[in-house]
Short mmCIF file of C-alpha atoms in Angstrom, two decimals:
data_model
loop_
_atom_site.label_atom_id
_atom_site.label_comp_id
_atom_site.label_asym_id
_atom_site.label_seq_id
_atom_site.Cartn_x
_atom_site.Cartn_y
_atom_site.Cartn_z
CA MET A 1 0.00 -0.04 -0.03
CA GLY A 2 0.90 3.09 -0.78
CA ALA A 3 2.51 5.92 2.06
CA PRO A 4 -0.45 8.64 3.76
CA LEU A 5 -0.40 12.04 2.23
CA HIS A 6 1.45 14.37 3.82
CA ASP A 7 -0.87 17.85 4.77
CA ARG A 8 2.93 18.75 2.78
CA GLU A 9 1.16 17.38 -0.22
CA HIS A 10 -1.35 20.25 -0.14
CA PHE A 11 -1.48 22.86 -3.51
CA ARG A 12 -0.73 25.65 -1.48
CA ILE A 13 0.49 29.43 -2.79
CA GLY A 14 1.63 31.71 -0.31
CA PRO A 15 -1.47 31.98 2.35
CA LEU A 16 -3.15 30.68 -0.35
CA ARG A 17 -4.25 26.85 1.48
CA THR A 18 -6.16 23.91 -0.04
CA THR A 19 -6.98 20.15 0.29
CA CYS A 20 -6.11 19.32 -4.01
CA TYR A 21 -3.57 17.05 -3.95
CA ILE A 22 -2.02 17.44 -7.29
CA TYR A 23 -2.19 13.52 -8.61
CA GLU A 24 -0.66 13.33 -11.61
CA GLY A 25 0.51 16.63 -13.70
CA ASP A 26 2.21 20.14 -14.33
CA GLY A 27 0.22 21.69 -17.07
CA THR A 28 2.81 21.63 -19.04
CA ARG A 29 2.04 18.30 -20.46
CA PRO A 30 -1.55 18.11 -21.40
CA ILE A 31 -2.90 13.74 -21.94
CA SER A 32 -4.37 13.45 -24.90
CA GLU A 33 -7.56 11.45 -25.62
CA ARG A 34 -5.58 8.37 -26.92
CA ASN A 35 -2.93 8.14 -23.30
CA LEU A 36 -6.61 8.16 -21.27
CA ARG A 37 -7.22 4.58 -20.70
CA VAL A 38 -11.06 4.09 -18.69
CA TYR A 39 -12.29 0.29 -17.98
CA TYR A 40 -15.33 -0.18 -17.01
CA GLU A 41 -18.13 -3.13 -16.10
CA ALA A 42 -21.55 -2.23 -15.48
CA GLY A 43 -23.14 -5.11 -14.33
CA ASP A 44 -19.91 -5.64 -11.09
CA PRO A 45 -21.25 -2.67 -9.15
CA VAL A 46 -18.76 -0.91 -6.73
CA TYR A 47 -18.36 -2.71 -3.09
CA VAL A 48 -20.19 -0.95 -0.48
CA PRO A 49 -20.11 -1.69 3.41
CA GLU A 50 -22.99 -2.75 4.86
CA GLU A 51 -23.45 0.37 7.44
CA VAL A 52 -23.02 2.24 4.56
CA ARG A 53 -25.55 0.74 2.80
CA ARG A 54 -28.32 1.22 5.86
CA TRP A 55 -26.97 5.02 5.29
CA ARG A 56 -27.83 5.04 1.67
CA GLN A 57 -31.09 3.89 2.46
CA GLU A 58 -32.28 5.61 5.12
CA ILE A 59 -31.41 8.36 2.26
CA GLU A 60 -33.22 7.35 -0.16
CA ASP A 61 -36.25 6.36 2.81
CA GLU A 62 -36.08 10.30 3.25
CA GLN A 63 -36.18 10.92 0.16
CA ARG A 64 -39.72 9.21 -0.90
CA THR A 65 -40.83 10.88 2.41
CA ARG A 66 -40.48 14.79 0.83
CA ALA A 67 -41.86 13.20 -2.51
CA VAL A 68 -44.71 12.61 -1.39
CA ALA A 69 -44.69 15.31 0.68
CA GLY A 70 -44.22 17.59 -2.04
CA ARG A 71 -41.11 18.74 -0.49
CA ASP A 72 -37.94 19.36 -2.58
CA ARG A 73 -35.80 16.33 -2.67
CA ARG A 74 -32.39 14.58 -4.24
CA TRP A 75 -32.53 12.87 -7.94
CA ASN A 76 -31.03 9.35 -7.12
CA HIS A 77 -29.12 8.63 -11.01
CA PRO A 78 -26.49 6.55 -12.00
CA ARG A 79 -22.75 7.66 -11.10
CA PHE A 80 -19.22 5.82 -11.39
CA ALA A 81 -17.25 5.00 -8.34
CA VAL A 82 -13.10 4.90 -8.95
CA GLU A 83 -11.90 2.03 -8.52
CA THR A 84 -7.97 2.92 -9.69
CA VAL A 85 -6.40 4.81 -10.91
CA ALA A 86 -2.31 4.25 -12.32
CA VAL A 87 -0.24 6.47 -14.29
CA THR A 88 3.10 4.90 -16.68
CA ARG A 89 4.36 6.81 -19.58
CA SER A 90 4.92 6.10 -23.36
CA ASP A 91 8.29 4.88 -24.12
CA ASP A 92 8.90 7.02 -26.78
CA ARG A 93 7.61 10.61 -25.77
CA GLU A 94 8.00 10.24 -22.39
CA ASP A 95 3.60 11.32 -22.44
CA PRO A 96 1.93 10.49 -19.22
CA ILE A 97 -0.75 7.58 -19.49
CA VAL A 98 -3.49 6.94 -17.22
CA GLU A 99 -5.93 4.27 -16.62
CA ILE A 100 -8.83 4.10 -14.73
CA ARG A 101 -11.30 1.68 -13.41
CA PHE A 102 -14.70 2.53 -12.54
CA SER A 103 -16.93 0.58 -11.47
CA PRO A 104 -21.48 1.97 -11.65
CA ALA A 105 -22.43 3.53 -8.27
CA ASP A 106 -25.37 5.83 -7.57
CA TYR A 107 -26.14 9.08 -5.79
CA PHE A 108 -27.69 7.94 -2.54
CA THR A 109 -24.14 5.69 -2.51
CA PHE A 110 -22.20 9.12 -3.11
CA LEU A 111 -24.15 10.93 -0.30
CA ALA A 112 -23.71 8.43 2.02
CA ALA A 113 -20.46 7.90 2.15
CA GLN A 114 -20.44 11.57 1.67
CA GLN A 115 -21.10 10.76 5.95
CA LEU A 116 -17.19 11.22 6.49
CA ASN A 117 -17.46 12.06 9.73
CA ARG A 118 -20.30 10.42 10.74
CA ARG A 119 -19.38 6.93 13.29
CA LEU A 120 -19.52 3.56 12.60
CA GLU A 121 -22.06 0.79 15.00
CA GLU A 122 -20.63 -1.96 13.95
CA GLY A 123 -17.92 -4.16 12.78
CA GLU A 124 -14.41 -3.60 13.48
CA GLY A 125 -14.27 0.23 13.74
CA ALA A 126 -17.41 0.41 15.47
CA GLY A 127 -17.04 4.18 16.90
CA LYS A 128 -14.77 5.35 14.97
CA THR A 129 -16.17 7.98 12.26
CA LEU A 130 -15.88 6.56 8.50
CA ARG A 131 -12.99 8.87 8.17
CA GLU A 132 -11.07 7.69 10.31
CA HIS A 133 -11.73 4.40 9.19
CA TYR A 134 -11.04 3.91 6.40
CA LEU A 135 -8.89 7.14 5.34
CA ASP A 136 -6.95 8.39 7.58
CA GLY A 137 -3.44 7.72 7.84
CA GLN A 138 -4.40 5.91 4.19
CA ASP A 139 -3.09 6.81 -0.25
CA PRO A 140 -6.06 8.02 -0.89
CA ILE A 141 -5.34 7.22 -3.91
CA LEU A 142 -6.30 3.87 -2.91
CA VAL A 143 -8.74 3.63 -0.57
CA ASN A 144 -12.21 1.67 -1.63
CA GLY A 145 -13.65 2.81 -4.62
CA PHE A 146 -16.90 3.43 -2.56
CA LEU A 147 -15.10 6.61 -1.13
CA SER A 148 -14.94 7.85 -4.81
CA ALA A 149 -17.68 7.62 -6.00
CA SER A 150 -17.77 11.76 -7.48
CA PHE A 151 -15.25 12.32 -10.39
CA GLY A 152 -15.66 16.50 -11.79
CA ALA A 153 -14.70 17.71 -15.56
CA ASN A 154 -13.61 21.31 -13.97
CA VAL A 155 -12.51 23.70 -17.20
CA ALA A 156 -11.07 26.78 -16.78
CA VAL A 157 -11.69 29.12 -20.36
CA VAL A 158 -10.01 31.39 -21.53
CA THR A 159 -11.20 33.46 -24.37
CA GLY A 160 -9.71 34.29 -27.50
CA ARG A 161 -10.89 36.96 -29.36
CA ASP A 162 -10.12 39.36 -25.95
CA HIS A 163 -7.26 36.56 -23.52
CA LYS A 164 -9.51 36.99 -20.74
CA MET A 165 -9.47 33.97 -18.45
CA LEU A 166 -13.32 32.83 -16.73
CA PHE A 167 -13.88 32.66 -13.48
CA SER A 168 -17.02 31.28 -12.06
CA ARG A 169 -18.65 31.75 -8.73
CA ARG A 170 -20.96 28.94 -6.79
CA SER A 171 -24.41 29.60 -6.19
CA THR A 172 -25.94 29.40 -2.61
CA THR A 173 -28.72 26.85 -4.13
CA VAL A 174 -25.92 24.43 -4.83
CA GLY A 175 -25.34 21.12 -2.54
CA GLY A 176 -21.49 21.21 -2.40
CA ASN A 177 -19.01 24.40 -2.03
CA ALA A 178 -21.90 26.95 -2.25
CA GLY A 179 -20.68 30.62 -2.24
CA ASN A 180 -17.45 29.69 -3.80
CA TRP A 181 -15.05 30.88 -6.59
CA ASN A 182 -14.52 27.37 -8.52
CA SER A 183 -13.45 26.45 -11.76
CA SER A 184 -15.52 28.46 -15.44
CA ALA A 185 -17.45 25.07 -15.35
CA ASN A 186 -18.01 21.80 -14.43
CA GLU A 187 -19.48 18.71 -14.01
CA GLY A 188 -19.23 15.20 -12.15
CA LEU A 189 -19.01 12.27 -13.54
CA SER A 190 -23.20 10.80 -14.82
CA GLY A 191 -24.55 8.26 -15.75
CA GLU A 192 -27.12 9.19 -17.79
CA HIS A 193 -25.22 11.42 -19.61
CA ASP A 194 -21.46 11.15 -19.74
CA LEU A 195 -21.18 7.05 -21.14
CA LYS A 196 -19.31 6.61 -24.88
CA ASP A 197 -19.59 3.61 -25.97
CA GLY A 198 -19.60 1.58 -22.90
CA VAL A 199 -17.52 3.84 -20.84
CA PRO A 200 -17.52 6.66 -19.11
CA ASP A 201 -16.28 9.53 -21.74
CA LEU A 202 -14.31 12.48 -19.29
CA PHE A 203 -13.90 14.60 -21.62
CA GLY A 204 -17.21 14.87 -22.72
CA ALA A 205 -18.84 15.39 -19.16
CA ALA A 206 -15.96 18.44 -19.75
CA ARG A 207 -17.49 19.32 -23.52
CA ARG A 208 -21.47 19.35 -21.13
CA ALA A 209 -19.94 20.84 -18.47
CA LEU A 210 -18.86 24.32 -21.32
CA SER A 211 -22.83 23.43 -22.83
CA GLU A 212 -24.97 23.64 -19.91
CA GLU A 213 -23.38 26.16 -17.76
CA LEU A 214 -21.27 28.55 -19.96
CA ALA A 215 -23.56 28.60 -23.65
CA VAL A 216 -20.44 27.42 -25.62
CA HIS A 217 -21.88 24.67 -27.64
CA GLU A 218 -20.69 21.27 -30.30
CA GLY A 219 -20.64 23.53 -33.14
CA ASP A 220 -18.53 26.25 -31.29
CA ARG A 221 -14.79 25.87 -31.75
CA CYS A 222 -12.99 25.39 -28.65
CA GLU A 223 -9.70 24.03 -27.68
CA LEU A 224 -9.67 20.95 -24.58
CA GLU A 225 -7.11 20.03 -23.65
CA LEU A 226 -6.39 17.33 -20.53
CA LEU A 227 -3.78 18.67 -17.65
CA SER A 228 -4.23 17.48 -14.54
CA PHE A 229 -5.78 14.87 -12.30
CA ALA A 230 -6.45 16.01 -7.96
CA MET A 231 -8.11 15.13 -5.52
CA ASP A 232 -10.44 17.48 -2.88
CA THR A 233 -9.00 15.07 -0.57
CA GLU A 234 -11.46 16.86 2.45
CA ARG A 235 -14.16 15.30 0.94
CA HIS A 236 -12.22 12.60 -1.01
CA GLN A 237 -13.61 13.97 -4.58
CA TRP A 238 -11.46 13.44 -7.40
CA ALA A 239 -10.88 15.89 -10.01
CA ALA A 240 -9.73 16.17 -14.46
CA PHE A 241 -8.36 19.78 -15.31
CA PHE A 242 -8.70 20.29 -18.74
CA LEU A 243 -8.68 23.71 -20.59
CA ALA A 244 -11.28 24.98 -22.93
CA VAL A 245 -9.52 28.08 -25.31
CA LEU A 246 -11.67 29.20 -27.41
CA PRO A 247 -10.75 31.04 -30.77
CA ASP A 248 -14.01 32.75 -31.96
CA LEU A 249 -15.53 34.23 -28.59
CA SER A 250 -15.04 36.51 -26.08
CA GLU A 251 -16.45 38.07 -22.44
CA GLU A 252 -19.16 40.31 -24.46
CA GLN A 253 -20.51 37.60 -26.73
CA LEU A 254 -20.41 35.07 -23.91
CA ARG A 255 -22.50 37.46 -21.58
CA ASP A 256 -24.91 38.21 -24.36
CA ARG A 257 -25.07 34.67 -24.68
CA TRP A 258 -26.41 34.03 -20.93
CA SER A 259 -28.25 37.35 -21.28
CA ARG A 260 -30.26 34.76 -24.22
CA GLY A 261 -30.64 32.11 -20.98
CA ILE A 262 -28.11 29.50 -19.78
CA ASP A 263 -29.32 25.31 -19.14
CA ASP A 264 -27.47 25.73 -15.55
CA LYS A 265 -27.80 29.08 -14.87
CA TRP A 266 -28.69 28.58 -11.03
CA GLU A 267 -25.34 27.26 -10.38
CA HIS A 268 -23.31 29.54 -10.58
CA SER A 269 -24.06 33.60 -9.38
CA GLU A 270 -21.45 35.53 -10.35
CA PHE A 271 -18.40 35.25 -13.46
CA ARG A 272 -15.55 37.11 -13.96
CA PHE A 273 -13.30 37.95 -16.63
CA VAL A 274 -9.21 38.77 -15.77
CA THR A 275 -6.88 39.11 -18.34
CA ALA A 276 -5.25 35.92 -19.13
CA GLU A 277 -1.50 36.61 -18.03
CA PRO A 278 0.09 34.43 -14.83
CA ASP A 279 0.82 38.46 -13.52
CA ASP A 280 -3.61 38.97 -13.24
CA VAL A 281 -4.59 35.89 -12.07
CA LEU A 282 -2.77 35.52 -9.48
CA ALA A 283 -3.60 38.81 -8.32
CA PHE A 284 -7.32 38.05 -8.34
CA THR A 285 -6.79 34.68 -6.67
CA LEU A 286 -4.76 35.25 -3.93
CA SER A 287 -7.25 39.73 -3.57
CA PRO A 288 -8.77 39.99 0.45
CA ASP A 289 -12.42 39.36 -1.00
CA VAL A 290 -11.57 35.90 -3.30
CA LEU A 291 -8.67 34.24 -0.81
CA SER A 292 -10.73 32.71 1.48
CA HIS A 293 -13.86 32.18 -0.50
CA TRP A 294 -11.72 29.17 -2.59
CA THR A 295 -12.95 25.46 -3.46
CA ALA A 296 -10.16 23.41 -2.73
CA CYS A 297 -9.22 22.76 -5.74
CA GLY A 298 -10.25 26.09 -7.47
CA PRO A 299 -6.66 27.93 -7.18
CA ALA A 300 -4.66 24.03 -8.76
CA LEU A 301 -6.79 24.25 -12.06
CA PHE A 302 -6.25 28.23 -12.40
CA GLN A 303 -2.88 27.74 -12.23
CA HIS A 304 -2.24 25.24 -14.45
CA ALA A 305 -3.98 26.86 -16.76
CA LEU A 306 -2.00 29.13 -16.35
CA VAL A 307 1.01 26.69 -16.72
CA ARG A 308 0.25 25.86 -20.46
CA LEU A 309 -0.94 29.08 -21.69
CA MET A 310 2.84 30.35 -21.36
CA THR A 311 3.94 26.96 -22.38
CA ARG A 312 2.73 27.43 -25.51
CA ARG A 313 3.59 30.99 -25.32
CA HIS A 314 7.34 30.22 -25.28
CA GLY A 315 7.29 26.93 -27.00
CA ASP A 316 9.36 25.03 -23.06
CA ALA A 317 8.19 23.26 -20.30
CA GLY A 318 10.32 24.36 -18.26
CA LYS A 319 10.01 28.70 -19.47
CA GLY A 320 6.65 28.15 -18.99
CA ARG A 321 6.62 26.49 -15.77
CA LEU A 322 9.42 28.89 -14.91
CA ALA A 323 7.00 32.20 -15.45
CA VAL A 324 4.76 30.81 -13.70
CA GLU A 325 6.04 30.50 -10.24
CA ARG A 326 7.70 33.78 -11.58
CA ALA A 327 4.50 35.58 -10.55
CA ILE A 328 3.85 33.42 -7.84
CA ASP A 329 7.09 34.90 -6.06
CA ARG A 330 5.33 38.55 -7.42
CA ALA A 331 1.67 37.75 -6.53
CA VAL A 332 3.25 36.76 -2.64
CA ALA A 333 6.07 39.84 -1.90
CA LYS A 334 3.13 42.05 -3.39
CA LEU A 335 0.67 40.55 -0.71
CA ALA A 336 3.14 40.22 2.00
CA ASP A 337 3.73 44.23 1.81
CA THR A 338 0.22 45.11 1.23
CA ARG A 339 -0.80 43.21 5.10
CA SER A 340 2.42 44.92 6.57
CA GLU A 341 1.32 48.11 5.31
CA ASP A 342 -2.16 47.36 7.58
#
C-alpha cells in the first residue's frame, strides 16, 4: 500500500492553503484522449460496506418521504466509483498515460459515503468515523472505491478574442461549496449523460459542462486539453483539470449569450473575467475578497491552466512553468507588503 498523504503535499500558493492533492500533471504537458484508458464493467457494482448501505437506505427513504409530502428532494441517478487510477509513461516521448477503472454507483451511495465524520456503530470500525476508519493514515488513491463515487470534469476557460480567463462563483443553492469561487465550468461524471462506447467519457463531461453552464456549444471552436488529475482530500472527490481555449469568443459575446438563457444558470451567482496573464490571474486568486472563498481545487486548476498557456507561448515546458513561478513569487511578495502596511 502507498504512503499516507502528508499535509505538505496539498496545493498552496503563499497564504492560500487548500486540501487539493495533485495526483498527475503540472500543466506543462496535456494528456491526450488516446492516452486516457478508461475501463468499466456495467454489471459489477462497487462494493459498499453493510453499514454504509444502511445509511444509503436512510437517504432513499428520506427523499421518498419528501417527494410524497410535495417538498424539494434529491433525485437518485447513476454515477461512477473510482476503483483504481494508475499513471505510466509512453516509451518514446514519455507522454503520460492514465488508466482509470470505474464501477457502477449511484448518487445516494455518494451521499452516504460523504458522511465522512459519521461514526460507525458496528464491525471492526465501531466507534470510529468513516474518515478515521477508511481514510486516516491511508494513501487516498488506494482506498475503497465506494468512497470515490464522485469524479468531476473541471474546466478553465480562456476567451480567444480578448484573452480573458473566466472565474465562476457557485450559487448559494448548490449542494457543495456554495458561495465559493470555482472553475469556469464543471460537471460530475453522470451515468445518464457521459457514457461513450460503454465507458465513462471525461472529455464528453467537460464539453457538457461548457454547454450547460456557459452556453458554449458543439459548433463553437474549442481547443480542449486535459491537463491534470487531482483530489479534494477533505471531501475525497476526484477532479480532472481541463483547459478550454475558445478562439472565436469574447467576454462580451459570452455575456450576451447568457442574457438569453443558460441550461444550468442556477449553479452560478457571479462571473469574473480576468486578463489571462499570470500576474493578473494571481492577483485575482489572492485578492482579499476572494482568498478565503475558494473551492479546494479551483486555484490549482487555474494555476495549471496558466502554466499551459505560458508553455504554449514560450514553446518550452521549463520556461512556461518558470514564468508562472516567478509571477507567484511577485504576487506573494506584493500581498505580504500590503499586509505589513496594514
